mmCIF file of C-alpha atoms in Angstrom:
data_model
loop_
_atom_site.group_PDB
_atom_site.id
_atom_site.type_symbol
_atom_site.label_atom_id
_atom_site.label_comp_id
_atom_site.label_asym_id
_atom_site.label_seq_id
_atom_site.Cartn_x
_atom_site.Cartn_y
_atom_site.Cartn_z
ATOM 1 C CA MET M 9 0.000 0.000 0.000
ATOM 2 C CA SER M 10 1.277 3.432 -0.848
ATOM 3 C CA VAL M 11 2.076 6.039 1.789
ATOM 4 C CA LEU M 12 -0.854 8.100 0.619
ATOM 5 C CA GLY M 13 -3.165 5.122 0.964
ATOM 6 C CA ARG M 14 -2.004 4.500 4.539
ATOM 7 C CA ILE M 15 -2.524 8.113 5.479
ATOM 8 C CA THR M 16 -5.957 8.037 3.880
ATOM 9 C CA ARG M 17 -6.912 4.950 5.877
ATOM 10 C CA CYS M 18 -5.652 6.473 9.118
ATOM 11 C CA LEU M 19 -7.162 9.901 8.734
ATOM 12 C CA GLY M 20 -10.201 9.123 6.628
ATOM 13 C CA PRO M 21 -10.726 10.556 3.166
ATOM 14 C CA ARG M 22 -12.655 13.598 4.390
ATOM 15 C CA VAL M 23 -9.905 14.759 6.719
ATOM 16 C CA LEU M 24 -7.345 14.236 3.995
ATOM 17 C CA GLY M 25 -9.501 16.155 1.577
ATOM 18 C CA PHE M 26 -9.677 19.002 4.053
ATOM 19 C CA VAL M 27 -5.912 19.016 4.486
ATOM 20 C CA ALA M 28 -5.469 19.029 0.716
ATOM 21 C CA LEU M 29 -7.936 21.885 0.438
ATOM 22 C CA MET M 30 -6.042 23.889 3.025
ATOM 23 C CA ALA M 31 -2.802 23.213 1.175
ATOM 24 C CA ALA M 32 -4.393 24.298 -2.081
ATOM 25 C CA ALA M 33 -5.742 27.404 -0.402
ATOM 26 C CA SER M 34 -2.305 28.333 0.869
ATOM 27 C CA VAL M 35 -0.943 27.883 -2.656
ATOM 28 C CA CYS M 36 -3.724 30.138 -3.936
ATOM 29 C CA GLY M 37 -2.756 32.784 -1.419
ATOM 30 C CA ALA M 38 0.841 32.699 -2.525
ATOM 31 C CA ASN M 39 0.208 32.589 -6.240
ATOM 32 C CA GLN M 40 -3.226 33.785 -7.278
ATOM 33 C CA GLY M 41 -2.697 32.780 -10.879
ATOM 34 C CA ALA M 42 -2.468 29.055 -10.207
ATOM 35 C CA VAL M 43 -5.716 28.451 -8.390
ATOM 36 C CA PHE M 44 -6.999 25.427 -10.198
ATOM 37 C CA SER M 45 -3.906 23.494 -11.114
ATOM 38 C CA SER M 46 -3.867 20.941 -8.308
ATOM 39 C CA GLY M 47 -4.677 17.846 -10.362
ATOM 40 C CA ASN M 48 -7.852 15.981 -9.482
ATOM 41 C CA LEU M 49 -8.462 17.965 -6.333
ATOM 42 C CA GLY M 50 -9.486 21.126 -8.129
ATOM 43 C CA PRO M 51 -12.827 21.706 -9.779
ATOM 44 C CA THR M 52 -13.361 20.708 -13.375
ATOM 45 C CA ILE M 53 -14.228 23.858 -15.232
ATOM 46 C CA LEU M 54 -16.291 23.557 -18.379
ATOM 47 C CA LYS M 55 -14.897 25.481 -21.300
ATOM 48 C CA ALA M 56 -17.256 28.004 -22.832
ATOM 49 C CA PRO M 57 -17.240 28.865 -26.515
ATOM 50 C CA GLY M 58 -15.819 32.260 -27.432
ATOM 51 C CA HIS M 59 -14.018 34.797 -25.287
ATOM 52 C CA CYS M 60 -15.054 36.000 -21.861
ATOM 53 C CA VAL M 61 -15.960 39.681 -21.413
ATOM 54 C CA ARG M 62 -12.950 40.068 -19.084
ATOM 55 C CA PRO M 63 -9.676 38.180 -18.692
ATOM 56 C CA THR M 64 -10.233 34.829 -16.989
ATOM 57 C CA GLU M 65 -7.923 35.571 -14.054
ATOM 58 C CA TRP M 66 -9.705 38.844 -13.393
ATOM 59 C CA MET M 67 -13.090 37.142 -13.541
ATOM 60 C CA ARG M 68 -12.064 34.450 -11.052
ATOM 61 C CA HIS M 69 -11.448 37.075 -8.436
ATOM 62 C CA ASN M 70 -13.891 39.822 -9.366
ATOM 63 C CA HIS M 71 -16.949 38.326 -11.074
ATOM 64 C CA MET M 72 -19.053 38.872 -7.968
ATOM 65 C CA LYS M 73 -18.155 42.566 -7.872
ATOM 66 C CA LEU M 74 -18.928 42.972 -11.544
ATOM 67 C CA LEU M 75 -22.301 41.272 -11.084
ATOM 68 C CA LEU M 76 -23.062 43.441 -8.049
ATOM 69 C CA GLN M 77 -22.474 46.635 -10.007
ATOM 70 C CA GLU M 78 -24.370 45.297 -13.004
ATOM 71 C CA ARG M 79 -27.385 44.310 -10.967
ATOM 72 C CA THR M 80 -27.680 47.781 -9.459
ATOM 73 C CA GLU M 81 -27.485 49.551 -12.792
ATOM 74 C CA TRP M 82 -29.706 46.974 -14.454
ATOM 75 C CA VAL M 83 -32.473 46.879 -11.857
ATOM 76 C CA ARG M 84 -32.510 50.380 -10.474
ATOM 77 C CA GLU M 85 -31.381 52.490 -13.424
ATOM 78 C CA GLY M 86 -32.559 50.392 -16.342
ATOM 79 C CA ILE M 87 -29.119 50.526 -17.970
ATOM 80 C CA ARG M 88 -29.109 47.189 -19.717
ATOM 81 C CA ASP M 89 -25.486 46.494 -20.485
ATOM 82 C CA ARG M 90 -26.109 43.103 -22.029
ATOM 83 C CA LYS M 91 -22.413 42.324 -22.315
ATOM 84 C CA ASP M 92 -21.731 42.282 -18.567
ATOM 85 C CA SER M 93 -25.085 40.825 -17.532
ATOM 86 C CA LEU M 94 -25.660 37.564 -15.698
ATOM 87 C CA GLU M 95 -27.896 36.598 -18.598
ATOM 88 C CA ASN M 96 -24.910 36.865 -20.927
ATOM 89 C CA CYS M 97 -22.770 34.770 -18.561
ATOM 90 C CA VAL M 98 -25.418 32.069 -18.557
ATOM 91 C CA LYS M 99 -25.883 32.228 -22.312
ATOM 92 C CA CYS M 100 -22.234 31.471 -22.980
ATOM 93 C CA HIS M 101 -21.341 29.176 -20.084
ATOM 94 C CA ALA M 102 -24.418 26.997 -20.426
ATOM 95 C CA ALA M 103 -23.951 26.621 -24.178
ATOM 96 C CA ASP M 104 -21.763 23.518 -24.068
ATOM 97 C CA ALA M 105 -22.911 22.203 -20.681
ATOM 98 C CA PRO M 106 -24.327 18.666 -20.734
ATOM 99 C CA ASN M 107 -27.617 19.760 -19.192
ATOM 100 C CA GLY M 108 -27.693 23.228 -20.776
ATOM 101 C CA ALA M 109 -27.473 25.080 -17.456
ATOM 102 C CA VAL M 110 -24.816 26.777 -15.323
ATOM 103 C CA PHE M 111 -26.357 25.568 -12.079
ATOM 104 C CA GLY M 112 -27.911 22.292 -11.015
ATOM 105 C CA ALA M 113 -25.491 19.394 -11.317
ATOM 106 C CA LYS M 114 -22.098 19.426 -9.627
ATOM 107 C CA GLN M 115 -20.179 19.647 -12.888
ATOM 108 C CA ASP M 116 -22.032 22.783 -13.978
ATOM 109 C CA PHE M 117 -19.975 25.906 -14.515
ATOM 110 C CA CYS M 118 -20.972 27.895 -11.441
ATOM 111 C CA VAL M 119 -21.419 24.908 -9.156
ATOM 112 C CA SER M 120 -18.038 23.297 -9.800
ATOM 113 C CA CYS M 121 -16.047 26.187 -8.284
ATOM 114 C CA HIS M 122 -18.578 27.232 -5.686
ATOM 115 C CA ARG M 123 -18.777 23.666 -4.429
ATOM 116 C CA TYR M 124 -15.004 23.536 -4.231
ATOM 117 C CA ALA M 125 -14.837 26.827 -2.359
ATOM 118 C CA ALA M 126 -17.935 26.055 -0.234
ATOM 119 C CA VAL M 127 -19.601 29.339 -1.177
ATOM 120 C CA LYS M 128 -23.365 29.180 -1.492
ATOM 121 C CA ILE M 129 -24.928 30.572 -4.665
ATOM 122 C CA THR M 130 -28.321 32.151 -4.257
ATOM 123 C CA CYS M 131 -28.516 33.768 -7.716
ATOM 124 C CA PHE M 132 -30.481 30.926 -9.248
ATOM 125 C CA GLU M 133 -33.288 30.900 -6.728
ATOM 126 C CA CYS M 134 -34.600 33.786 -8.830
ATOM 127 C CA HIS M 135 -32.481 33.931 -11.973
ATOM 128 C CA SER M 136 -32.788 31.420 -14.741
ATOM 129 C CA ALA M 137 -29.796 29.085 -14.988
ATOM 130 C CA THR M 138 -30.562 28.369 -18.627
ATOM 131 C CA PRO M 139 -30.308 30.718 -21.604
ATOM 132 C CA LYS M 140 -33.433 32.282 -23.038
ATOM 133 C CA GLY M 141 -35.566 29.859 -24.981
ATOM 134 C CA LYS M 142 -33.806 26.758 -23.613
ATOM 135 C CA VAL M 143 -35.467 24.234 -21.348
ATOM 136 C CA PRO M 144 -33.247 22.707 -18.645
ATOM 137 C CA ALA M 145 -32.584 18.973 -18.888
ATOM 138 C CA PHE M 146 -33.749 18.640 -15.303
ATOM 139 C CA HIS M 147 -34.957 20.824 -12.482
ATOM 140 C CA PRO M 148 -32.173 23.367 -11.833
ATOM 141 C CA LEU M 149 -32.916 23.531 -8.114
ATOM 142 C CA TYR M 150 -32.608 19.802 -7.612
ATOM 143 C CA GLY M 151 -30.105 18.406 -10.066
ATOM 144 C CA PRO M 152 -30.246 15.121 -11.993
ATOM 145 C CA MET M 153 -30.608 12.923 -8.892
ATOM 146 C CA GLY M 154 -33.793 14.554 -7.658
ATOM 147 C CA PRO M 155 -34.395 16.511 -4.454
ATOM 148 C CA HIS M 156 -31.987 14.430 -2.336
ATOM 149 C CA GLY M 157 -29.447 13.625 -4.999
ATOM 150 C CA GLU M 158 -25.889 14.860 -5.153
ATOM 151 C CA GLY M 159 -26.671 17.887 -7.258
ATOM 152 C CA ALA M 160 -29.188 18.970 -4.673
ATOM 153 C CA ASN M 161 -26.411 19.616 -2.164
ATOM 154 C CA ALA M 162 -25.029 22.368 -4.316
ATOM 155 C CA HIS M 163 -28.074 24.566 -4.367
ATOM 156 C CA GLY M 164 -29.068 27.147 -1.819
ATOM 157 C CA LEU M 165 -32.278 25.690 -0.426
ATOM 158 C CA SER M 166 -32.441 24.696 3.192
ATOM 159 C CA LEU M 167 -33.025 21.056 4.084
ATOM 160 C CA MET M 168 -36.459 21.863 5.443
ATOM 161 C CA MET M 169 -37.448 23.591 2.232
ATOM 162 C CA ARG M 170 -36.149 20.732 0.126
ATOM 163 C CA GLU M 171 -38.087 18.227 2.181
ATOM 164 C CA SER M 172 -41.266 20.254 1.964
ATOM 165 C CA ALA M 173 -40.772 20.512 -1.765
ATOM 166 C CA SER M 174 -40.228 16.778 -2.181
ATOM 167 C CA THR M 175 -43.266 15.865 -0.106
ATOM 168 C CA GLY M 176 -45.377 18.091 -2.300
ATOM 169 C CA ARG M 177 -46.311 20.533 0.442
ATOM 170 C CA LEU M 178 -45.028 23.394 -1.658
ATOM 171 C CA GLY M 179 -46.666 22.104 -4.801
ATOM 172 C CA LEU M 180 -43.341 20.982 -6.248
ATOM 173 C CA GLY M 181 -41.404 17.801 -6.743
ATOM 174 C CA ALA M 182 -42.746 14.275 -6.430
ATOM 175 C CA SER M 183 -46.247 13.867 -5.069
ATOM 176 C CA LYS M 184 -47.035 10.942 -2.820
ATOM 177 C CA MET B 13 -8.427 72.676 18.085
ATOM 178 C CA SER B 14 -5.432 70.690 19.226
ATOM 179 C CA GLU B 15 -2.834 69.409 16.810
ATOM 180 C CA VAL B 16 -3.896 65.819 17.462
ATOM 181 C CA ASN B 17 -7.494 66.569 16.516
ATOM 182 C CA LYS B 18 -6.460 68.350 13.321
ATOM 183 C CA GLU B 19 -4.345 65.429 12.301
ATOM 184 C CA ARG B 20 -7.138 63.042 13.115
ATOM 185 C CA ARG B 21 -9.618 65.003 10.966
ATOM 186 C CA HIS B 22 -7.183 65.139 8.114
ATOM 187 C CA LEU B 23 -6.679 61.395 8.260
ATOM 188 C CA LEU B 24 -10.410 60.655 8.467
ATOM 189 C CA GLY B 25 -11.118 62.952 5.532
ATOM 190 C CA ALA B 26 -8.494 61.285 3.375
ATOM 191 C CA GLY B 27 -9.822 57.856 4.338
ATOM 192 C CA ALA B 28 -13.366 58.848 3.391
ATOM 193 C CA ALA B 29 -12.200 60.210 0.041
ATOM 194 C CA VAL B 30 -10.399 56.977 -0.814
ATOM 195 C CA ALA B 31 -13.334 54.849 0.345
ATOM 196 C CA GLY B 32 -15.719 56.949 -1.732
ATOM 197 C CA LEU B 33 -13.784 56.399 -4.912
ATOM 198 C CA VAL B 34 -12.815 52.783 -5.195
ATOM 199 C CA VAL B 35 -14.077 49.573 -3.626
ATOM 200 C CA ALA B 36 -11.605 47.356 -5.410
ATOM 201 C CA PRO B 37 -9.407 47.852 -8.457
ATOM 202 C CA GLY B 38 -11.667 48.368 -11.430
ATOM 203 C CA VAL B 39 -14.861 48.357 -9.380
ATOM 204 C CA PHE B 40 -16.464 51.614 -8.329
ATOM 205 C CA LEU B 41 -19.196 52.516 -5.934
ATOM 206 C CA VAL B 42 -22.679 52.917 -7.356
ATOM 207 C CA THR B 43 -22.603 56.699 -7.474
ATOM 208 C CA ALA B 44 -19.362 56.692 -9.380
ATOM 209 C CA GLY B 45 -20.683 53.959 -11.668
ATOM 210 C CA LYS B 46 -23.831 55.946 -12.331
ATOM 211 C CA GLY B 47 -21.791 58.905 -13.553
ATOM 212 C CA ARG B 48 -19.938 56.659 -15.951
ATOM 213 C CA ALA B 49 -23.160 55.120 -17.171
ATOM 214 C CA ASP B 50 -24.742 58.539 -17.670
ATOM 215 C CA GLU B 51 -21.872 59.604 -19.860
ATOM 216 C CA GLU B 52 -22.181 56.469 -21.930
ATOM 217 C CA ALA B 53 -25.947 56.646 -22.160
ATOM 218 C CA GLY B 54 -25.956 60.309 -23.226
ATOM 219 C CA GLU B 55 -29.309 61.983 -23.804
ATOM 220 C CA SER B 56 -31.348 58.787 -23.795
ATOM 221 C CA GLY B 57 -29.984 57.586 -20.435
ATOM 222 C CA PRO B 58 -31.545 57.887 -17.004
ATOM 223 C CA GLN B 59 -32.559 61.474 -16.236
ATOM 224 C CA TRP B 60 -34.977 61.880 -13.376
ATOM 225 C CA GLY B 61 -38.342 63.228 -14.478
ATOM 226 C CA LYS B 62 -37.517 63.245 -18.170
ATOM 227 C CA VAL B 63 -39.891 60.359 -18.887
ATOM 228 C CA ARG B 64 -42.981 59.274 -17.002
ATOM 229 C CA TRP B 65 -44.507 56.131 -18.342
ATOM 230 C CA GLY B 66 -48.257 55.947 -18.004
ATOM 231 C CA MET B 67 -51.259 53.987 -19.191
ATOM 232 C CA LEU B 68 -54.745 54.998 -20.195
ATOM 233 C CA VAL B 69 -57.510 52.405 -19.974
ATOM 234 C CA ASP B 70 -60.601 52.974 -22.097
ATOM 235 C CA THR B 71 -63.223 51.041 -20.166
ATOM 236 C CA ALA B 72 -65.684 51.351 -23.066
ATOM 237 C CA LYS B 73 -63.416 49.112 -25.167
ATOM 238 C CA CYS B 74 -62.585 46.695 -22.350
ATOM 239 C CA SER B 75 -65.108 43.896 -22.671
ATOM 240 C CA SER B 76 -66.267 41.673 -19.854
ATOM 241 C CA GLY B 77 -64.779 38.215 -20.083
ATOM 242 C CA CYS B 78 -61.759 39.232 -22.140
ATOM 243 C CA THR B 79 -58.554 38.367 -20.292
ATOM 244 C CA GLN B 80 -55.990 38.826 -23.056
ATOM 245 C CA CYS B 81 -53.972 41.293 -20.960
ATOM 246 C CA VAL B 82 -53.861 38.917 -18.014
ATOM 247 C CA SER B 83 -52.748 35.918 -20.054
ATOM 248 C CA ALA B 84 -50.158 38.001 -21.895
ATOM 249 C CA CYS B 85 -48.754 39.159 -18.546
ATOM 250 C CA ASP B 86 -48.665 35.612 -17.201
ATOM 251 C CA LYS B 87 -46.913 34.399 -20.323
ATOM 252 C CA GLU B 88 -44.373 37.215 -20.453
ATOM 253 C CA ASN B 89 -43.451 37.079 -16.782
ATOM 254 C CA HIS B 90 -43.902 33.314 -16.384
ATOM 255 C CA LEU B 91 -46.602 33.628 -13.737
ATOM 256 C CA SER B 92 -48.648 30.556 -12.910
ATOM 257 C CA GLY B 93 -51.948 32.155 -13.920
ATOM 258 C CA GLU B 94 -53.620 30.776 -10.805
ATOM 259 C CA THR B 95 -55.945 33.047 -8.844
ATOM 260 C CA LEU B 96 -55.536 31.589 -5.356
ATOM 261 C CA PRO B 97 -55.106 34.071 -2.491
ATOM 262 C CA THR B 98 -51.408 33.184 -2.494
ATOM 263 C CA SER B 99 -50.854 33.393 -6.253
ATOM 264 C CA SER B 100 -48.926 36.201 -7.877
ATOM 265 C CA GLN B 101 -51.246 38.369 -9.926
ATOM 266 C CA TRP B 102 -49.599 41.352 -11.532
ATOM 267 C CA ILE B 103 -52.744 42.345 -13.423
ATOM 268 C CA ARG B 104 -56.314 41.254 -12.806
ATOM 269 C CA LYS B 105 -59.650 41.933 -14.465
ATOM 270 C CA MET B 106 -62.354 43.544 -12.378
ATOM 271 C CA GLU B 107 -66.072 43.624 -13.039
ATOM 272 C CA LEU B 108 -67.873 46.550 -11.443
ATOM 273 C CA THR B 109 -71.570 47.380 -11.333
ATOM 274 C CA ASP B 110 -73.072 50.764 -10.658
ATOM 275 C CA ARG B 111 -75.645 49.995 -7.954
ATOM 276 C CA GLU B 112 -77.983 52.798 -8.957
ATOM 277 C CA THR B 113 -78.016 52.381 -12.710
ATOM 278 C CA GLY B 114 -76.989 48.745 -13.091
ATOM 279 C CA LYS B 115 -74.284 49.661 -15.623
ATOM 280 C CA ASN B 116 -71.472 47.100 -15.785
ATOM 281 C CA TYR B 117 -67.857 48.048 -16.175
ATOM 282 C CA SER B 118 -64.921 45.821 -16.906
ATOM 283 C CA LEU B 119 -61.375 47.030 -16.359
ATOM 284 C CA PRO B 120 -57.880 45.800 -15.645
ATOM 285 C CA MET B 121 -56.294 46.682 -12.314
ATOM 286 C CA MET B 122 -52.577 46.543 -11.763
ATOM 287 C CA CYS B 123 -49.806 48.539 -10.121
ATOM 288 C CA GLN B 124 -50.762 52.173 -10.704
ATOM 289 C CA HIS B 125 -47.116 53.353 -10.711
ATOM 290 C CA CYS B 126 -47.869 56.183 -8.320
ATOM 291 C CA ASP B 127 -45.862 59.371 -8.251
ATOM 292 C CA ASN B 128 -46.059 59.150 -4.437
ATOM 293 C CA PRO B 129 -45.989 55.390 -3.961
ATOM 294 C CA PRO B 130 -46.976 54.228 -0.451
ATOM 295 C CA CYS B 131 -45.132 50.940 -1.038
ATOM 296 C CA VAL B 132 -41.876 52.866 -1.392
ATOM 297 C CA ASP B 133 -42.601 54.945 1.700
ATOM 298 C CA VAL B 134 -43.031 51.932 3.939
ATOM 299 C CA CYS B 135 -40.286 49.672 2.592
ATOM 300 C CA PRO B 136 -37.734 49.201 5.392
ATOM 301 C CA THR B 137 -34.863 48.175 3.119
ATOM 302 C CA GLY B 138 -35.255 50.416 0.077
ATOM 303 C CA ALA B 139 -36.155 47.413 -2.061
ATOM 304 C CA SER B 140 -39.393 48.975 -3.229
ATOM 305 C CA PHE B 141 -38.364 51.906 -5.362
ATOM 306 C CA LYS B 142 -39.438 54.330 -8.043
ATOM 307 C CA ARG B 143 -37.268 54.370 -11.110
ATOM 308 C CA TRP B 144 -36.144 57.522 -12.916
ATOM 309 C CA ASP B 145 -38.889 57.035 -15.512
ATOM 310 C CA GLY B 146 -41.693 56.657 -12.969
ATOM 311 C CA ILE B 147 -41.851 52.862 -12.896
ATOM 312 C CA VAL B 148 -42.412 51.498 -9.395
ATOM 313 C CA SER B 149 -40.749 48.171 -8.882
ATOM 314 C CA VAL B 150 -39.054 45.846 -6.388
ATOM 315 C CA ASP B 151 -35.320 45.298 -6.192
ATOM 316 C CA ARG B 152 -35.525 41.655 -5.189
ATOM 317 C CA HIS B 153 -31.905 41.658 -4.100
ATOM 318 C CA LEU B 154 -32.883 43.905 -1.198
ATOM 319 C CA CYS B 155 -36.394 42.596 -0.479
ATOM 320 C CA ILE B 156 -36.634 40.756 2.838
ATOM 321 C CA GLY B 157 -40.216 39.634 2.278
ATOM 322 C CA CYS B 158 -41.777 41.612 5.134
ATOM 323 C CA ARG B 159 -44.886 42.284 3.022
ATOM 324 C CA TYR B 160 -45.339 45.777 4.400
ATOM 325 C CA CYS B 161 -45.805 47.036 0.829
ATOM 326 C CA LEU B 162 -48.653 44.571 0.290
ATOM 327 C CA MET B 163 -50.411 46.165 3.244
ATOM 328 C CA ALA B 164 -49.626 49.732 2.222
ATOM 329 C CA CYS B 165 -50.765 49.530 -1.412
ATOM 330 C CA PRO B 166 -54.318 50.909 -1.712
ATOM 331 C CA TYR B 167 -54.765 49.071 -5.029
ATOM 332 C CA LYS B 168 -53.830 45.597 -3.752
ATOM 333 C CA ALA B 169 -51.337 45.472 -6.577
ATOM 334 C CA ARG B 170 -48.473 43.770 -4.803
ATOM 335 C CA SER B 171 -48.137 40.009 -4.522
ATOM 336 C CA PHE B 172 -45.866 37.852 -2.429
ATOM 337 C CA VAL B 173 -44.176 34.775 -3.830
ATOM 338 C CA HIS B 174 -44.936 31.926 -1.440
ATOM 339 C CA HIS B 175 -43.471 29.012 -3.355
ATOM 340 C CA PRO B 176 -40.137 28.326 -5.032
ATOM 341 C CA VAL B 177 -40.180 29.511 -8.645
ATOM 342 C CA THR B 178 -38.501 27.331 -11.220
ATOM 343 C CA ASP B 179 -39.166 28.364 -14.814
ATOM 344 C CA GLN B 180 -38.383 32.067 -14.863
ATOM 345 C CA ASN B 181 -38.102 34.129 -17.979
ATOM 346 C CA PRO B 182 -34.367 35.001 -18.050
ATOM 347 C CA ASP B 183 -35.415 38.638 -18.488
ATOM 348 C CA VAL B 184 -37.707 38.524 -15.464
ATOM 349 C CA PRO B 185 -35.945 36.971 -12.486
ATOM 350 C CA ARG B 186 -38.367 36.273 -9.645
ATOM 351 C CA GLY B 187 -38.311 33.984 -6.672
ATOM 352 C CA GLN B 188 -39.693 32.861 -3.367
ATOM 353 C CA GLY B 189 -39.776 35.278 -0.452
ATOM 354 C CA CYS B 190 -40.025 38.505 -2.435
ATOM 355 C CA ALA B 191 -42.799 40.988 -3.015
ATOM 356 C CA GLU B 192 -43.527 41.739 -6.654
ATOM 357 C CA SER B 193 -45.943 43.558 -8.895
ATOM 358 C CA CYS B 194 -46.453 44.886 -12.387
ATOM 359 C CA ASP B 195 -43.381 46.828 -13.514
ATOM 360 C CA PHE B 196 -44.783 47.877 -16.903
ATOM 361 C CA CYS B 197 -42.581 45.111 -18.362
ATOM 362 C CA LYS B 198 -39.536 47.289 -17.788
ATOM 363 C CA HIS B 199 -37.331 44.699 -19.488
ATOM 364 C CA ARG B 200 -39.344 45.338 -22.658
ATOM 365 C CA ILE B 201 -39.467 49.111 -22.210
ATOM 366 C CA ASP B 202 -35.690 49.257 -21.864
ATOM 367 C CA GLU B 203 -35.510 47.524 -25.234
ATOM 368 C CA GLY B 204 -37.921 50.019 -26.799
ATOM 369 C CA GLN B 205 -40.982 47.759 -26.723
ATOM 370 C CA ILE B 206 -44.367 48.294 -25.068
ATOM 371 C CA PRO B 207 -45.698 46.206 -22.163
ATOM 372 C CA ALA B 208 -46.984 42.733 -23.036
ATOM 373 C CA CYS B 209 -50.548 43.486 -21.867
ATOM 374 C CA VAL B 210 -50.795 46.569 -24.092
ATOM 375 C CA GLU B 211 -49.481 44.634 -27.066
ATOM 376 C CA ALA B 212 -51.945 41.778 -26.482
ATOM 377 C CA CYS B 213 -54.880 44.130 -25.934
ATOM 378 C CA GLY B 214 -54.073 45.893 -29.177
ATOM 379 C CA SER B 215 -53.730 42.731 -31.254
ATOM 380 C CA THR B 216 -56.236 40.226 -29.872
ATOM 381 C CA GLY B 217 -58.164 42.299 -27.308
ATOM 382 C CA GLY B 218 -60.314 45.379 -27.636
ATOM 383 C CA GLY B 219 -57.509 47.914 -27.941
ATOM 384 C CA ALA B 220 -58.438 49.454 -24.619
ATOM 385 C CA LEU B 221 -54.925 50.095 -23.368
ATOM 386 C CA LEU B 222 -52.808 53.052 -24.420
ATOM 387 C CA PHE B 223 -49.258 53.243 -23.170
ATOM 388 C CA GLY B 224 -46.917 56.202 -23.446
ATOM 389 C CA ASP B 225 -44.871 58.974 -21.927
ATOM 390 C CA LEU B 226 -46.993 61.348 -19.858
ATOM 391 C CA ASN B 227 -44.165 63.886 -19.762
ATOM 392 C CA ASP B 228 -43.951 64.146 -23.537
ATOM 393 C CA PRO B 229 -46.641 66.657 -24.641
ATOM 394 C CA LYS B 230 -46.574 65.215 -28.167
ATOM 395 C CA SER B 231 -47.298 61.621 -27.149
ATOM 396 C CA GLU B 232 -50.747 60.207 -27.871
ATOM 397 C CA ILE B 233 -51.447 59.485 -24.220
ATOM 398 C CA SER B 234 -50.572 63.060 -23.159
ATOM 399 C CA GLN B 235 -52.850 64.505 -25.807
ATOM 400 C CA ARG B 236 -55.702 62.220 -24.842
ATOM 401 C CA VAL B 237 -55.501 62.894 -21.109
ATOM 402 C CA ALA B 238 -55.379 66.611 -21.937
ATOM 403 C CA THR B 239 -58.580 66.491 -23.976
ATOM 404 C CA ILE B 240 -60.848 63.874 -22.408
ATOM 405 C CA ALA B 241 -62.007 63.286 -18.841
ATOM 406 C CA THR B 242 -59.995 60.561 -17.138
ATOM 407 C CA LEU B 243 -59.951 59.170 -13.622
ATOM 408 C CA GLN B 244 -57.194 58.194 -11.266
ATOM 409 C CA VAL B 245 -58.408 55.498 -8.900
ATOM 410 C CA ARG B 246 -58.548 56.785 -5.317
ATOM 411 C CA ALA B 247 -57.168 60.143 -6.412
ATOM 412 C CA ASP B 248 -58.174 61.409 -2.961
ATOM 413 C CA LEU B 249 -55.210 59.576 -1.452
ATOM 414 C CA GLY B 250 -52.786 61.815 -3.332
ATOM 415 C CA THR B 251 -50.753 58.940 -4.713
ATOM 416 C CA GLU B 252 -50.878 60.422 -8.244
ATOM 417 C CA PRO B 253 -51.146 57.176 -10.227
ATOM 418 C CA ALA B 254 -49.726 57.000 -13.750
ATOM 419 C CA VAL B 255 -52.565 54.689 -14.772
ATOM 420 C CA ARG B 256 -55.737 56.527 -15.733
ATOM 421 C CA TYR B 257 -59.197 55.237 -16.602
ATOM 422 C CA GLU B 258 -61.688 56.799 -18.944
ATOM 423 C CA GLY B 259 -65.404 56.047 -18.989
ATOM 424 C CA ILE B 260 -65.913 55.307 -15.283
ATOM 425 C CA LEU B 261 -66.583 58.811 -14.033
#
């Protein structure tokens, strides 16, 4: 058995994963350019067709600030800068996704990084995770495995809400 | 003032100036961003009071039983179309009867886009707001779902989303826990189109709805409200609605 295997058996895979995450985080702090280069531990990022509206490195660190400014101008001023809009992000990043969405399954564009960084996304409780005119392959709030499947862990709903939804109390999900 | 205090003031002032300019490299505070956007937008951009969108409903042309405006609204904004007490209804048809004469009236009722909106007055977070062009709407990012605006609105125009929403129109994000109401299809207006209900009423309905800029004296709606008698619902409250009705005086 390899050294890594022994350590894994002693510590348990979750603890090891945590240690690896911490190590990766410290690398990120030292060199912000090489965030996602740690082999299988990092998230798998789906490639989108075409060029992003900003350099990729800039977007990794600042997309939330860009979206915050955009949302204020968009909602409160009516300045519809389509280029920097969330709708435009979704349009491009969902284009080649297996399920046609940026949110839902764990491999989806937004979820893959946010899952890795353990940052909850609440955008898609209101915003559409699919481009205009496209129908998602499955329910974007639940993921392909249904309300309790793996994809469901990535979304922002509380456990109570998910359970109520699955029991049909909220008029959603499977009815008994 | 002592030297220490002077220094302290100087330092605080400089700190405030820096904080006011930049949040992070390349990202500016809203006020700074607005200035940039105004420059880009030029004459057609947001200028308070320049435009005031309004609607004129001709109740003589609005026939009882026709719900084209309601279905167009539901379709455009991906509303369920249900009429339960907990359903979102941005526009609803009302049937009124004059008790003395027996005359029946049919009219649509929706957010009246008041000039003095009570929903904005009572909102504790600033989520309910009036836009530069007179459209009253909810910034769902700030809405905490307290439902005070539902109580304050004299027209019962606001709805609360009780259930998770799943099939939104990408142009109309909406979700559970937020108050919402008619926003004159602002996503369409910003693209130079008219609201979905007005379009539907004109094509498949009775042509009872007229939409336009009340601040533009040359617009059709301005000329009509200047020449014929129109009514603002509950004008006594001083809310100054932008939606006017003709034929129900």
